[in-house]
Amino acid sequence: MLRSETPPPPGDLQIQEPPDSERPNVAQLKGDINSGRTGDKIAHVDVGAAMLGTCEEAGGAPPTPQQVKLARSNEAASERVRAAADPHGQRGWTMPLYLGIIGAICAVLVIGMLVIR
């Protein structure tokens, strides 16, 4: 009936939150973002042209583990924010409601046009 909301590969891979570490790296920060831990997107693989930290490494100043640890702690979202970023988890009824309202409006317009004739 409706198009699939599942992204094509590799975006359909399941992402797990990276574990905490005493010496985190930028790959773990990218894993936080992809897993939805930061609350700014849903959990899926975001294929980028260059991984986080690539420009810093090329410039000769890669981020230190302390900088990455600070970034991971600052970017972590609360459970409330993470739940709000889940568009299909708890609110699977929104699309049928939207389509029902659109259908009802169309039906009222059609019936109104028939009555006016």
PDB file of C-alpha atoms in Angstrom:
ATOM      1  CA  MET A   1       0.000   0.000   0.000  1.00  0.00           C
ATOM      2  CA  LEU A   2       2.549   2.622   1.090  1.00  0.00           C
ATOM      3  CA  ARG A   3       6.205   2.797   0.196  1.00  0.00           C
ATOM      4  CA  SER A   4       8.673   1.135   2.501  1.00  0.00           C
ATOM      5  CA  GLU A   5      10.321   3.295   5.146  1.00  0.00           C
ATOM      6  CA  THR A   6      13.246   0.890   5.297  1.00  0.00           C
ATOM      7  CA  PRO A   7      16.329   2.495   3.758  1.00  0.00           C
ATOM      8  CA  PRO A   8      18.335   0.569   1.149  1.00  0.00           C
ATOM      9  CA  PRO A   9      21.608  -1.155   2.094  1.00  0.00           C
ATOM     10  CA  PRO A  10      23.849  -0.288   3.886  1.00  0.00           C
ATOM     11  CA  GLY A  11      21.412   2.045   5.618  1.00  0.00           C
ATOM     12  CA  ASP A  12      19.248  -0.875   6.733  1.00  0.00           C
ATOM     13  CA  LEU A  13      21.939  -2.368   8.978  1.00  0.00           C
ATOM     14  CA  GLN A  14      21.158  -2.479  12.684  1.00  0.00           C
ATOM     15  CA  ILE A  15      23.439  -0.224  14.697  1.00  0.00           C
ATOM     16  CA  GLN A  16      24.428  -0.969  18.278  1.00  0.00           C
ATOM     17  CA  GLU A  17      25.656   1.722  20.653  1.00  0.00           C
ATOM     18  CA  PRO A  18      29.434   1.563  21.009  1.00  0.00           C
ATOM     19  CA  PRO A  19      30.658   0.652  24.478  1.00  0.00           C
ATOM     20  CA  ASP A  20      32.126   3.233  26.816  1.00  0.00           C
ATOM     21  CA  SER A  21      35.894   3.321  26.887  1.00  0.00           C
ATOM     22  CA  GLU A  22      38.657   5.055  28.768  1.00  0.00           C
ATOM     23  CA  ARG A  23      40.293   5.930  25.435  1.00  0.00           C
ATOM     24  CA  PRO A  24      37.428   6.545  22.999  1.00  0.00           C
ATOM     25  CA  ASN A  25      38.028   7.349  19.351  1.00  0.00           C
ATOM     26  CA  VAL A  26      36.077   9.217  16.681  1.00  0.00           C
ATOM     27  CA  ALA A  27      34.651   5.943  15.332  1.00  0.00           C
ATOM     28  CA  GLN A  28      32.844   5.532  18.663  1.00  0.00           C
ATOM     29  CA  LEU A  29      31.504   9.087  18.370  1.00  0.00           C
ATOM     30  CA  LYS A  30      30.248   8.267  14.861  1.00  0.00           C
ATOM     31  CA  GLY A  31      28.706   5.091  16.321  1.00  0.00           C
ATOM     32  CA  ASP A  32      26.912   7.196  18.943  1.00  0.00           C
ATOM     33  CA  ILE A  33      25.422   9.361  16.202  1.00  0.00           C
ATOM     34  CA  ASN A  34      24.464   6.396  13.990  1.00  0.00           C
ATOM     35  CA  SER A  35      22.915   4.467  16.882  1.00  0.00           C
ATOM     36  CA  GLY A  36      20.644   7.362  17.829  1.00  0.00           C
ATOM     37  CA  ARG A  37      22.361   7.954  21.169  1.00  0.00           C
ATOM     38  CA  THR A  38      22.686  11.673  20.412  1.00  0.00           C
ATOM     39  CA  GLY A  39      18.957  11.996  19.723  1.00  0.00           C
ATOM     40  CA  ASP A  40      19.335  13.974  16.517  1.00  0.00           C
ATOM     41  CA  LYS A  41      18.502  11.163  14.099  1.00  0.00           C
ATOM     42  CA  ILE A  42      17.057   7.683  13.962  1.00  0.00           C
ATOM     43  CA  ALA A  43      19.334   4.680  14.266  1.00  0.00           C
ATOM     44  CA  HIS A  44      20.722   3.750  10.854  1.00  0.00           C
ATOM     45  CA  VAL A  45      24.038   3.717   9.047  1.00  0.00           C
ATOM     46  CA  ASP A  46      24.896   7.111   7.629  1.00  0.00           C
ATOM     47  CA  VAL A  47      27.382   6.529   4.866  1.00  0.00           C
ATOM     48  CA  GLY A  48      29.647   9.552   4.630  1.00  0.00           C
ATOM     49  CA  ALA A  49      32.358  10.463   2.172  1.00  0.00           C
ATOM     50  CA  ALA A  50      34.859  10.897   5.008  1.00  0.00           C
ATOM     51  CA  MET A  51      34.688   9.586   8.539  1.00  0.00           C
ATOM     52  CA  LEU A  52      34.653  11.969  11.492  1.00  0.00           C
ATOM     53  CA  GLY A  53      38.131  13.146  12.398  1.00  0.00           C
ATOM     54  CA  THR A  54      39.568  12.600   8.925  1.00  0.00           C
ATOM     55  CA  CYS A  55      40.216  16.302   8.344  1.00  0.00           C
ATOM     56  CA  GLU A  56      41.837  16.695  11.750  1.00  0.00           C
ATOM     57  CA  GLU A  57      44.100  13.723  11.140  1.00  0.00           C
ATOM     58  CA  ALA A  58      45.063  15.008   7.694  1.00  0.00           C
ATOM     59  CA  GLY A  59      45.869  18.386   9.233  1.00  0.00           C
ATOM     60  CA  GLY A  60      48.195  16.746  11.742  1.00  0.00           C
ATOM     61  CA  ALA A  61      46.035  17.352  14.823  1.00  0.00           C
ATOM     62  CA  PRO A  62      43.832  14.305  15.456  1.00  0.00           C
ATOM     63  CA  PRO A  63      41.416  14.650  18.377  1.00  0.00           C
ATOM     64  CA  THR A  64      42.725  13.301  21.646  1.00  0.00           C
ATOM     65  CA  PRO A  65      40.812  10.615  23.548  1.00  0.00           C
ATOM     66  CA  GLN A  66      39.925  13.266  26.153  1.00  0.00           C
ATOM     67  CA  GLN A  67      38.379  15.482  23.452  1.00  0.00           C
ATOM     68  CA  VAL A  68      36.406  12.572  22.049  1.00  0.00           C
ATOM     69  CA  LYS A  69      35.267  11.556  25.548  1.00  0.00           C
ATOM     70  CA  LEU A  70      34.076  15.126  26.179  1.00  0.00           C
ATOM     71  CA  ALA A  71      32.280  15.192  22.821  1.00  0.00           C
ATOM     72  CA  ARG A  72      30.578  11.849  23.533  1.00  0.00           C
ATOM     73  CA  SER A  73      29.358  13.032  26.940  1.00  0.00           C
ATOM     74  CA  ASN A  74      28.166  16.392  25.571  1.00  0.00           C
ATOM     75  CA  GLU A  75      26.377  14.819  22.615  1.00  0.00           C
ATOM     76  CA  ALA A  76      24.568  12.103  24.588  1.00  0.00           C
ATOM     77  CA  ALA A  77      20.838  12.857  24.709  1.00  0.00           C
ATOM     78  CA  SER A  78      18.401  12.082  27.495  1.00  0.00           C
ATOM     79  CA  GLU A  79      15.937   9.211  27.123  1.00  0.00           C
ATOM     80  CA  ARG A  80      13.115  11.705  26.546  1.00  0.00           C
ATOM     81  CA  VAL A  81      14.968  13.295  23.619  1.00  0.00           C
ATOM     82  CA  ARG A  82      15.919   9.895  22.204  1.00  0.00           C
ATOM     83  CA  ALA A  83      12.317   8.722  22.383  1.00  0.00           C
ATOM     84  CA  ALA A  84      11.152  11.843  20.541  1.00  0.00           C
ATOM     85  CA  ALA A  85      13.661  11.152  17.754  1.00  0.00           C
ATOM     86  CA  ASP A  86      12.071   7.738  17.067  1.00  0.00           C
ATOM     87  CA  PRO A  87       9.510   8.563  14.361  1.00  0.00           C
ATOM     88  CA  HIS A  88       7.969   5.100  14.046  1.00  0.00           C
ATOM     89  CA  GLY A  89       8.526   3.504  17.432  1.00  0.00           C
ATOM     90  CA  GLN A  90       5.553   4.611  19.539  1.00  0.00           C
ATOM     91  CA  ARG A  91       3.637   6.587  16.954  1.00  0.00           C
ATOM     92  CA  GLY A  92       2.748   4.093  14.255  1.00  0.00           C
ATOM     93  CA  TRP A  93      -0.793   5.466  14.234  1.00  0.00           C
ATOM     94  CA  THR A  94       0.148   8.910  12.873  1.00  0.00           C
ATOM     95  CA  MET A  95       0.268   8.019   9.164  1.00  0.00           C
ATOM     96  CA  PRO A  96      -3.099   6.184   9.154  1.00  0.00           C
ATOM     97  CA  LEU A  97      -4.623   9.120  11.069  1.00  0.00           C
ATOM     98  CA  TYR A  98      -3.189  11.597   8.570  1.00  0.00           C
ATOM     99  CA  LEU A  99      -4.480   9.597   5.598  1.00  0.00           C
ATOM    100  CA  GLY A 100      -7.884   9.235   7.278  1.00  0.00           C
ATOM    101  CA  ILE A 101      -8.169  12.985   7.793  1.00  0.00           C
ATOM    102  CA  ILE A 102      -7.165  13.668   4.184  1.00  0.00           C
ATOM    103  CA  GLY A 103      -9.728  11.098   3.014  1.00  0.00           C
ATOM    104  CA  ALA A 104     -12.440  12.642   5.185  1.00  0.00           C
ATOM    105  CA  ILE A 105     -11.704  16.114   3.813  1.00  0.00           C
ATOM    106  CA  CYS A 106     -11.868  14.790   0.251  1.00  0.00           C
ATOM    107  CA  ALA A 107     -15.148  12.996   0.981  1.00  0.00           C
ATOM    108  CA  VAL A 108     -16.687  16.181   2.467  1.00  0.00           C
ATOM    109  CA  LEU A 109     -15.584  18.195  -0.581  1.00  0.00           C
ATOM    110  CA  VAL A 110     -16.981  15.647  -3.040  1.00  0.00           C
ATOM    111  CA  ILE A 111     -20.284  15.374  -1.162  1.00  0.00           C
ATOM    112  CA  GLY A 112     -20.465  19.168  -0.917  1.00  0.00           C
ATOM    113  CA  MET A 113     -19.914  19.531  -4.654  1.00  0.00           C
ATOM    114  CA  LEU A 114     -22.621  16.951  -5.369  1.00  0.00           C
ATOM    115  CA  VAL A 115     -25.102  18.685  -3.079  1.00  0.00           C
ATOM    116  CA  ILE A 116     -24.419  22.121  -4.632  1.00  0.00           C
ATOM    117  CA  ARG A 117     -25.216  20.827  -8.140  1.00  0.00           C
TER     118      ARG A 117
END
